[in-house]
mmCIF file of C-alpha atoms in Angstrom:
data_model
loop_
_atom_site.group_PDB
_atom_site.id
_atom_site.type_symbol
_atom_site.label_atom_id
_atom_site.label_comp_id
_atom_site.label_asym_id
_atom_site.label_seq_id
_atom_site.Cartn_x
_atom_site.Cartn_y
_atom_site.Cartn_z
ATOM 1 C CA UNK A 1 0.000 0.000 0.000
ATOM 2 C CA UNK A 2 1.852 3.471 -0.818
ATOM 3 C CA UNK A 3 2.063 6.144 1.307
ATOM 4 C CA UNK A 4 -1.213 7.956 -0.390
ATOM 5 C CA UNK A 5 -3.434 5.150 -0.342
ATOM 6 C CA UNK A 6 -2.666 4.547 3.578
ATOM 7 C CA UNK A 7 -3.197 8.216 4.588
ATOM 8 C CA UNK A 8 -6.408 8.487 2.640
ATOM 9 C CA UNK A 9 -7.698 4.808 4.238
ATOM 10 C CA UNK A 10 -7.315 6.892 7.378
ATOM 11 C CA UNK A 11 -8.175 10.237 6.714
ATOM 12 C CA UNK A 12 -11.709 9.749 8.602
ATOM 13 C CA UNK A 13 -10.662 8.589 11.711
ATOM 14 C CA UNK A 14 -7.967 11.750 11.590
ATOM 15 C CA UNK A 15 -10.717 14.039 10.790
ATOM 16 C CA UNK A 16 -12.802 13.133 13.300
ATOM 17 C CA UNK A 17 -10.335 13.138 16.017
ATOM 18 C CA UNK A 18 -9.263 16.516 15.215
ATOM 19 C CA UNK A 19 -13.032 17.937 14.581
ATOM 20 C CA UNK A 20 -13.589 16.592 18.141
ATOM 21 C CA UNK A 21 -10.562 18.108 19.655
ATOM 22 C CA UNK A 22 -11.230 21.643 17.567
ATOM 23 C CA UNK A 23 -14.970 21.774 17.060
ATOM 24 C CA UNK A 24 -14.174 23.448 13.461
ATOM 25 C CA UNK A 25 -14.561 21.789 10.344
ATOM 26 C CA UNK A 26 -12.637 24.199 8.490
ATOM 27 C CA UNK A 27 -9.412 23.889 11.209
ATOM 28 C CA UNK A 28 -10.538 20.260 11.562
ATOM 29 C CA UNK A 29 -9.320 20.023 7.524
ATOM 30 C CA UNK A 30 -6.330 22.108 7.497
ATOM 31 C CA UNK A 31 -4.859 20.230 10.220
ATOM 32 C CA UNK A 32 -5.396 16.507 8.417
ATOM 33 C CA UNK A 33 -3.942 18.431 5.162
ATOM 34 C CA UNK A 34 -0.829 19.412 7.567
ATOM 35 C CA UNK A 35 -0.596 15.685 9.083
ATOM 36 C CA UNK A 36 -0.752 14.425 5.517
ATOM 37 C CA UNK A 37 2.339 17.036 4.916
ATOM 38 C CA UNK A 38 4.298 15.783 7.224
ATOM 39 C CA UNK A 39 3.962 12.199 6.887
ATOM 40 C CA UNK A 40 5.067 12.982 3.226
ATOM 41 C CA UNK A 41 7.779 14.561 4.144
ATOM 42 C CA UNK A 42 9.005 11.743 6.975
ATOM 43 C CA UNK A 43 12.115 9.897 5.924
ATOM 44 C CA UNK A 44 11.658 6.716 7.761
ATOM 45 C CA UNK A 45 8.498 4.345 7.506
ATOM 46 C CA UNK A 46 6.844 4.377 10.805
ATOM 47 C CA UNK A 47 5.678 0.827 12.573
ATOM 48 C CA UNK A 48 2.459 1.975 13.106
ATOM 49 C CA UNK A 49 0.906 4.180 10.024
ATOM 50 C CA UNK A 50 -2.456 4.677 12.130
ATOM 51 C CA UNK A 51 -0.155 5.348 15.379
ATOM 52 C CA UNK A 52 1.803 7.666 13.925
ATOM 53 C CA UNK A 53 -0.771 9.774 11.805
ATOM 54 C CA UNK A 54 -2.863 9.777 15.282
ATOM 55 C CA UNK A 55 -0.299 11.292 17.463
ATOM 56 C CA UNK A 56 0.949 14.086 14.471
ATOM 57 C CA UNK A 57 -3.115 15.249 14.070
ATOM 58 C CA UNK A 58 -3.644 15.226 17.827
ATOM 59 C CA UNK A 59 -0.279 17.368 18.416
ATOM 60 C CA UNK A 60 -1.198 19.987 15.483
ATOM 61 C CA UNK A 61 -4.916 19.981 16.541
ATOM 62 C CA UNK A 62 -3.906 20.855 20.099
ATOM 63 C CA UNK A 63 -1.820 23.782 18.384
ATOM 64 C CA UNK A 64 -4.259 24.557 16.712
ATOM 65 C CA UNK A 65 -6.854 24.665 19.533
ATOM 66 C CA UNK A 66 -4.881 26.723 21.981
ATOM 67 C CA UNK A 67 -4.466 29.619 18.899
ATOM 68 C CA UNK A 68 -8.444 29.513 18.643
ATOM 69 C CA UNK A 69 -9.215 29.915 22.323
ATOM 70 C CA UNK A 70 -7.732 33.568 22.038
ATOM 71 C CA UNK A 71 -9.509 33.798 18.900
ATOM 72 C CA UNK A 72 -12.792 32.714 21.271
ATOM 73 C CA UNK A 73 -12.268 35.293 23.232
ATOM 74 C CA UNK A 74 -13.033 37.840 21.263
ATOM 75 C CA UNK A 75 -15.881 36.232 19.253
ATOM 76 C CA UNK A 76 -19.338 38.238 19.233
ATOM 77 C CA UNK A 77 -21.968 36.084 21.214
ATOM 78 C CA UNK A 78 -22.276 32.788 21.745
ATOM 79 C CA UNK A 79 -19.653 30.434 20.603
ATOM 80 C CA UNK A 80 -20.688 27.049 18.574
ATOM 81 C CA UNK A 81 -18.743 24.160 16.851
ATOM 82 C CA UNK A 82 -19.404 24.359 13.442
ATOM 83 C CA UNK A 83 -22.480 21.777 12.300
ATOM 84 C CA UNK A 84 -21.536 18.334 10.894
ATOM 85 C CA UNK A 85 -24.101 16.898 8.952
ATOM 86 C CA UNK A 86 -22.231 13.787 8.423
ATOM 87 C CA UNK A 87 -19.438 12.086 10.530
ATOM 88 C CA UNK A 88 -16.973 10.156 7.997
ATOM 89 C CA UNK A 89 -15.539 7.565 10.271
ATOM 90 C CA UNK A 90 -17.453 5.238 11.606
ATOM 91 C CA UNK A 91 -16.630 2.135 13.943
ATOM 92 C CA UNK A 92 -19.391 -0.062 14.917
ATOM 93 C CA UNK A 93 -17.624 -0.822 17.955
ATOM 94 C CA UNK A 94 -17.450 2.706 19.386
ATOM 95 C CA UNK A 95 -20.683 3.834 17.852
ATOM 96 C CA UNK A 96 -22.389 5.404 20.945
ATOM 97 C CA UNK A 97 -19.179 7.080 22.224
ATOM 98 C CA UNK A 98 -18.617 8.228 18.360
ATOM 99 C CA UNK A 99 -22.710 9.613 18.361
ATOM 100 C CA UNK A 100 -22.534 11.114 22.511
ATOM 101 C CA UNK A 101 -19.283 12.960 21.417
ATOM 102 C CA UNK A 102 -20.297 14.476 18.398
ATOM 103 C CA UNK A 103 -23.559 16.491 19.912
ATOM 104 C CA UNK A 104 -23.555 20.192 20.194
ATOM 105 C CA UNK A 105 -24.010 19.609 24.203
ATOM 106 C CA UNK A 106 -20.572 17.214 24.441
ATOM 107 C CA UNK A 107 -18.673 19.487 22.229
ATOM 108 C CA UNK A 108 -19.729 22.437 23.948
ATOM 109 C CA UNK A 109 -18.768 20.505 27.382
ATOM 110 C CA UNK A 110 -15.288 19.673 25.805
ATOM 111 C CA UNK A 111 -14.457 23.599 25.775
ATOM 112 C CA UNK A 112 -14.177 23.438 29.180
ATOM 113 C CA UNK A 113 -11.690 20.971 29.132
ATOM 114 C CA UNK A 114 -7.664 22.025 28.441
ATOM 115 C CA UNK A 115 -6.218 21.047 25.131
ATOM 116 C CA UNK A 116 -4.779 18.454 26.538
ATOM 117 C CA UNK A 117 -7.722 17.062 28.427
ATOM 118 C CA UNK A 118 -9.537 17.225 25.682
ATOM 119 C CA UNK A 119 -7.121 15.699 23.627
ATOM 120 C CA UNK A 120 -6.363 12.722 25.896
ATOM 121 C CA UNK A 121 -10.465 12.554 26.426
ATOM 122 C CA UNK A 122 -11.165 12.036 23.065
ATOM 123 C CA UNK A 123 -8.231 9.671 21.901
ATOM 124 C CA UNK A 124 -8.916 7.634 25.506
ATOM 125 C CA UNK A 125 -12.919 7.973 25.640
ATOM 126 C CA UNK A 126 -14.191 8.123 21.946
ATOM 127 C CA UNK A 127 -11.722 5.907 20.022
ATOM 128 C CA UNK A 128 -10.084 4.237 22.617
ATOM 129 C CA UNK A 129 -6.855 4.527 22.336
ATOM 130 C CA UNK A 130 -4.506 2.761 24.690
ATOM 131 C CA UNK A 131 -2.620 5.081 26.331
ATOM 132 C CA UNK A 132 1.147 4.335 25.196
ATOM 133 C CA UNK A 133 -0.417 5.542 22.210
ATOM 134 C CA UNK A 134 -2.175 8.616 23.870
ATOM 135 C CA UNK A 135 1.131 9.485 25.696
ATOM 136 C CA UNK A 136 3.053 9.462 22.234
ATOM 137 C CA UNK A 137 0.756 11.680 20.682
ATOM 138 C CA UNK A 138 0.398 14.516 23.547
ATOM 139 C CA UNK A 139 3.937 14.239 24.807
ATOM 140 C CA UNK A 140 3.576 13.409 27.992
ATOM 141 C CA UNK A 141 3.810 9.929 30.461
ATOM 142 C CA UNK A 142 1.604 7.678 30.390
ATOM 143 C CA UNK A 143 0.876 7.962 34.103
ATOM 144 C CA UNK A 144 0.118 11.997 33.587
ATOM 145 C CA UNK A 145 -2.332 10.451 30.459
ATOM 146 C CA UNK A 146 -3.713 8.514 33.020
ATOM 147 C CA UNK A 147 -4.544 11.799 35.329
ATOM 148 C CA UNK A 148 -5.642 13.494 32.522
ATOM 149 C CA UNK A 149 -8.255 11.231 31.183
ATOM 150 C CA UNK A 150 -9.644 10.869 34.962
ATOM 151 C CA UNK A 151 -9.747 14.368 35.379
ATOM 152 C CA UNK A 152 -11.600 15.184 31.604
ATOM 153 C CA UNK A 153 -14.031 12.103 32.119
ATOM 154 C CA UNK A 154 -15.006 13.354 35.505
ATOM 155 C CA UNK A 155 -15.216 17.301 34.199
ATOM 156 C CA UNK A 156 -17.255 15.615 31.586
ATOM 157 C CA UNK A 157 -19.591 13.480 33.495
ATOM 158 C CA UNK A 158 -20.338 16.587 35.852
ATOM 159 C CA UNK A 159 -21.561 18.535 32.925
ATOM 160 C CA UNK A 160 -23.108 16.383 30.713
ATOM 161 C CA UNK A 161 -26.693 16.098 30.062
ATOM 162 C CA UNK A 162 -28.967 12.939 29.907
ATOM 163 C CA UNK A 163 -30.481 12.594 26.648
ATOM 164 C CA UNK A 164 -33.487 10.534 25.429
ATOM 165 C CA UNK A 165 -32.063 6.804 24.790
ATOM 166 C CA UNK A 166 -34.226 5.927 22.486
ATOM 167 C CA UNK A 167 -33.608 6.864 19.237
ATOM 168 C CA UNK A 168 -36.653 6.395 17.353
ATOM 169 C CA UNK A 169 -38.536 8.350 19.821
ATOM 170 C CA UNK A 170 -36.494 11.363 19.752
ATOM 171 C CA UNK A 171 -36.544 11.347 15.694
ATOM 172 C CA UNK A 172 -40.671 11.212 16.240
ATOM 173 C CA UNK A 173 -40.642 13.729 18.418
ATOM 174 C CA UNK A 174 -38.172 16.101 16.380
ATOM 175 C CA UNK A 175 -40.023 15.372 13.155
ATOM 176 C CA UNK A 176 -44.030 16.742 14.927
ATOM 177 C CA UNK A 177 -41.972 19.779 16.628
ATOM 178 C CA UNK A 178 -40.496 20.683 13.371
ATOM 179 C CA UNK A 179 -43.880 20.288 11.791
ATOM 180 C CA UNK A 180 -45.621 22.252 14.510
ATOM 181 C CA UNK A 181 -42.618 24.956 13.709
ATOM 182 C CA UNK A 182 -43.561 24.820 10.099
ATOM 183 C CA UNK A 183 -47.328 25.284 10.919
ATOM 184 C CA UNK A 184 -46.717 28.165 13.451
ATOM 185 C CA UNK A 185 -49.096 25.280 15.984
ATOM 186 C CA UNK A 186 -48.648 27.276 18.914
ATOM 187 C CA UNK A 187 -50.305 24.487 21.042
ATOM 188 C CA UNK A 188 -48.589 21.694 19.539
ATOM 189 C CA UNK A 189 -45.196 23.787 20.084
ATOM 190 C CA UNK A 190 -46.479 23.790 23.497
ATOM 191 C CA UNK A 191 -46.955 20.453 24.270
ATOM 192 C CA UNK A 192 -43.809 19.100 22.718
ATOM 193 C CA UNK A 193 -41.273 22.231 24.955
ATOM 194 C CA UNK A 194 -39.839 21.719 28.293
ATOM 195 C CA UNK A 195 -40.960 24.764 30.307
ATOM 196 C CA UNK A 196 -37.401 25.542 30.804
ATOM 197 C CA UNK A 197 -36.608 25.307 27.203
ATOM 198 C CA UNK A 198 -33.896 27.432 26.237
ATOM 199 C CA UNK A 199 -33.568 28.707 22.476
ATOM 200 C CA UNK A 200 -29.736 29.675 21.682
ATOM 201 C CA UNK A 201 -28.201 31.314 18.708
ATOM 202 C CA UNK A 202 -24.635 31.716 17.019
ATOM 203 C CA UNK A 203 -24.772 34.437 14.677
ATOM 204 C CA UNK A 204 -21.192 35.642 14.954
ATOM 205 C CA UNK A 205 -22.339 39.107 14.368
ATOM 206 C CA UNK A 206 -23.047 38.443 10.479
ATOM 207 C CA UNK A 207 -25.978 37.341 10.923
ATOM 208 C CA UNK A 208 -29.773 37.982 11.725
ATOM 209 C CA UNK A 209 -29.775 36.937 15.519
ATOM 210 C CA UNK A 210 -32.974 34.871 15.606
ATOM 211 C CA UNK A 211 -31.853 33.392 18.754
ATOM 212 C CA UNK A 212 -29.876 35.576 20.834
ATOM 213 C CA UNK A 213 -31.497 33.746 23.771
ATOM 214 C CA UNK A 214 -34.680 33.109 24.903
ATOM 215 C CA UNK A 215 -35.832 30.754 27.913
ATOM 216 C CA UNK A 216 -39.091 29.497 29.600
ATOM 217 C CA UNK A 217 -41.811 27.888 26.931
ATOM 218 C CA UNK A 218 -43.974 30.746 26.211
ATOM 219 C CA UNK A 219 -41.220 33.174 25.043
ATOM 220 C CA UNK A 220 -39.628 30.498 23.024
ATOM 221 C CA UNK A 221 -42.911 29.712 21.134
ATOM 222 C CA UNK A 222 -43.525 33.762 21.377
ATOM 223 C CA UNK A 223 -40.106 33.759 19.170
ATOM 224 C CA UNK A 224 -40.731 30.533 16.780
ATOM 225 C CA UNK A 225 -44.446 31.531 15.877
ATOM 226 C CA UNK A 226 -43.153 35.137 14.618
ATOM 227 C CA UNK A 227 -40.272 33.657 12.648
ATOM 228 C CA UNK A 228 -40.983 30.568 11.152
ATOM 229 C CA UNK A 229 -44.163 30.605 9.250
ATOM 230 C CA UNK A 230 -43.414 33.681 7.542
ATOM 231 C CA UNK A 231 -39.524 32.208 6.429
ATOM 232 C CA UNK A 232 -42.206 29.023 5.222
ATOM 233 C CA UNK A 233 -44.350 31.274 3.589
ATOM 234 C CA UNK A 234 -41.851 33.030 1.229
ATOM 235 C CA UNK A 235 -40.497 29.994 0.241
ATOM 236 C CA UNK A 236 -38.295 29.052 2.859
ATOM 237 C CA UNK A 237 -37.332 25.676 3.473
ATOM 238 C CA UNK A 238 -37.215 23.975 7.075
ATOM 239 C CA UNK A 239 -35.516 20.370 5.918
ATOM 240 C CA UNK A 240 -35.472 17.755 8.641
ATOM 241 C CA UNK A 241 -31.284 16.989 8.993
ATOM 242 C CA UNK A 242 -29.370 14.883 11.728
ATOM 243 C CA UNK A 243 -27.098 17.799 12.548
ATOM 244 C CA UNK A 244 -23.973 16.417 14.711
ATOM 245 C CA UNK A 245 -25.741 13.409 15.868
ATOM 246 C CA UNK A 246 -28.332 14.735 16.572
ATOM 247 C CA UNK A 247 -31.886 15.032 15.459
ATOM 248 C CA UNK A 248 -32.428 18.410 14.312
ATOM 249 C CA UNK A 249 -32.803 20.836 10.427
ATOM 250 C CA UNK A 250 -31.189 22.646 7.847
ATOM 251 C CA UNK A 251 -32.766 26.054 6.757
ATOM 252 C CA UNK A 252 -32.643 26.651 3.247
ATOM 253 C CA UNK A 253 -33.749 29.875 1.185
ATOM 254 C CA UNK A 254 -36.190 29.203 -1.839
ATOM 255 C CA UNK A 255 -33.067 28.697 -4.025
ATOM 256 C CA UNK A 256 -31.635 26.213 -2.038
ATOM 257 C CA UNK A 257 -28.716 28.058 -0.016
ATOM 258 C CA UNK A 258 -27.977 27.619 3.484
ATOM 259 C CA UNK A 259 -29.518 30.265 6.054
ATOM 260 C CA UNK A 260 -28.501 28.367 9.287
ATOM 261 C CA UNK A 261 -28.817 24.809 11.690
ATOM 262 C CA UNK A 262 -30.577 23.751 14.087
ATOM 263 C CA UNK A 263 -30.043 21.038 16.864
ATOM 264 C CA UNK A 264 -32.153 19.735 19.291
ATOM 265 C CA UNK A 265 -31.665 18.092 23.021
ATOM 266 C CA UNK A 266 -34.824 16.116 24.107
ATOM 267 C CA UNK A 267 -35.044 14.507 27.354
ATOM 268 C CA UNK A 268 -38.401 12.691 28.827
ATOM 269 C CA UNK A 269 -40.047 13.439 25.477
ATOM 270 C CA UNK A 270 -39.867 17.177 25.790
ATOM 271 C CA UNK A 271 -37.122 19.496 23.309
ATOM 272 C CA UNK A 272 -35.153 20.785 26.071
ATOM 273 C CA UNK A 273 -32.723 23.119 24.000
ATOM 274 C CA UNK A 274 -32.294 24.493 20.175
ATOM 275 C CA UNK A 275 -29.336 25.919 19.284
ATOM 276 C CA UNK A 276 -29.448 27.696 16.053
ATOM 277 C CA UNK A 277 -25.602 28.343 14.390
ATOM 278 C CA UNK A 278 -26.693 31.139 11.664
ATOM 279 C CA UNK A 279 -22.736 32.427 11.324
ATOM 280 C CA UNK A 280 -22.291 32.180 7.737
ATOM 281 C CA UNK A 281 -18.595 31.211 8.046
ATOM 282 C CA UNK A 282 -19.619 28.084 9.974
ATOM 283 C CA UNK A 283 -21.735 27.226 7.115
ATOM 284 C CA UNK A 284 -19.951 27.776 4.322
ATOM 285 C CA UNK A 285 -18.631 23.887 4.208
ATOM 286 C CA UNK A 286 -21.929 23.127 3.708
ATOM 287 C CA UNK A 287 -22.553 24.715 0.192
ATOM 288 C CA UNK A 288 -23.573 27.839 -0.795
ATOM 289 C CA UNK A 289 -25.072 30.339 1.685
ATOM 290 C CA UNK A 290 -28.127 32.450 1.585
ATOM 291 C CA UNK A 291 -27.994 36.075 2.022
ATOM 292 C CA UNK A 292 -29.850 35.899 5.209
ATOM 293 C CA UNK A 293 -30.394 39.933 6.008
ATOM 294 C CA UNK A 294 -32.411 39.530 2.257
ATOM 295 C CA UNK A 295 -34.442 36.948 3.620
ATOM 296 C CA UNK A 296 -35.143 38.740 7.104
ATOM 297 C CA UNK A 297 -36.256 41.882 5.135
ATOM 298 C CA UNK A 298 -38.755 39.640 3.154
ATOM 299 C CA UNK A 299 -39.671 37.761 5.530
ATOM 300 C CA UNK A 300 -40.634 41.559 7.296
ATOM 301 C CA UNK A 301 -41.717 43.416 4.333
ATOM 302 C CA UNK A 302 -38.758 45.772 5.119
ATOM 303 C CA UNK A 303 -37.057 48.177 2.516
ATOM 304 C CA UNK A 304 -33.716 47.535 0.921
ATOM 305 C CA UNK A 305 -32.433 49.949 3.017
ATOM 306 C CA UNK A 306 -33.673 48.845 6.533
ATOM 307 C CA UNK A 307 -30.595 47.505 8.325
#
């Protein structure tokens, strides 16, 4: 097998570890693209092909990570990873480690993590790694890997939320909210909410913010009864999507382009949370993107002009 044909057998598994460990699909791909560099550019044949390209993506996406947190920082409103539609690697094995760690909620519970907990989280926790493996790739012993990963899993385990285990149930359920969205069904909305549902938005600041953040049932269905059915009405499209794992839909303009994501947690057969990533730059991966201001101002019967 050359050197090509082994990278690309693996580039999946690299994504994905670096998408988990960056929550950007953009960085996530510019980081395989420098691992692939650099195992070009090695002299020597490494033992371990899989090892090897595993510990060089982990070790860029870490530098990688600890650039964007400053970058973060300085980011207008809420902060989202960047919506995956589709996750390339797959492992039957792992699946519901590969699924839990891909949601909106785990990725969001990963920023809280270092770069190196998070790094030695999701090489240990999501694709099991051993950890002479894990210390290779972080640079550090395997006891301190072993401190790490008990000190991520137990960050992560106070955090994380308990989601509907079922997942036939939680599609049903996503599928009549949507169409109660679609259909402005205020009661239907109603009985399908949490009362402490929140509604959260990532607009960047380029964006109409439909969701800057709204919480408690009756201002969430206040906000989705305004918005939606007039988007549906001019043509725009509300297109039921597994976004990150998780059951949730793509908003399309009448031509097709992207306006934004949702995702939705449901617990005990209620939506708990929708968070809406609208940012155009986290989109873009996607395909082309709708001028969403344009759709706002029809959507409003606004002038041109009306900013």
């Amino acid at each position: 097998m050359t050197r090509t044909e082994s990278f690309e057998e693996l580039r999946p598994l690299l994504f994905s570890i670096a998408y988990r460990i960056l929550g950007s699909v953009g960085e996530a791909e510019d980081v395989v693209q420098e691992t692939w560099l650099r195992y070009e550019l090695s002299e020597t044949p490494p033992e371990s092909v899989k090892a090897f390209l595993s510990a060089v993506v982990t070790r860029v996406a870490i530098d990688v990570l600890r650039s964007a947190r400053l970058r973060r920082e300085e980011y207008v409103g809420s902060w989202f990873p960047e919506p995956l539609l589709t996750d390339p690697y797959d492992d039957p094995e792992q699946s519901a480690e590969l699924a839990d760690s891909l949601s909106m909620a785990s990725l969001l519970l990963l920023e809280r993590l270092s770069p190196l907990e998070r790094a030695v989280f999701v090489l240990r926790e999501v694709f099991a790694f051993g950890f002479a493996d894990i210390a290779s790739a972080v640079g550090r012993s395997e006891a301190a890997c072993r401190q790490l990963a008990v000190r991520a899993r137990r960050h992560m385990d106070a955090g994380r939320p308990r989601f509907e285990a079922d997942r036939k149930e939680r599609d049903e359920l996503a599928a009549r909210f949507l169409d109660a969205v679609r259909e402005g069904d205020v009661e239907g909305l109603r009985k399908l909410l949490a009362a402490d549902v929140a509604l959260l938005g990532d607009a960047g600041g380029k964006a109409p913010q439909w969701a800057r953040g709204f919480a408690g049932a009756d201002a969430v269905i206040e906000v989705l009864a305004a918005l939606l059915p007039p988007f549906v009405g001019i043509g725009g499209i509300v297109e039921p999507h597994q976004v990150n794992g998780q059951p949730g839909a793509v908003f399309r303009d009448r031509d097709g382009k992207i306006l934004a994501t949702w995702t939705l947690d449901i617990l005990d057969q209620r939506v708990q949370t929708i968070r809406a990533v609208s940012n155009p730059d986290k989109l873009a991966h996607m395909g082309p993107v709708a001028d969403a201001w344009a759709v706002l101002r029809e959507t409003r019967q606004l002038p041109a002009d009306a900013d």
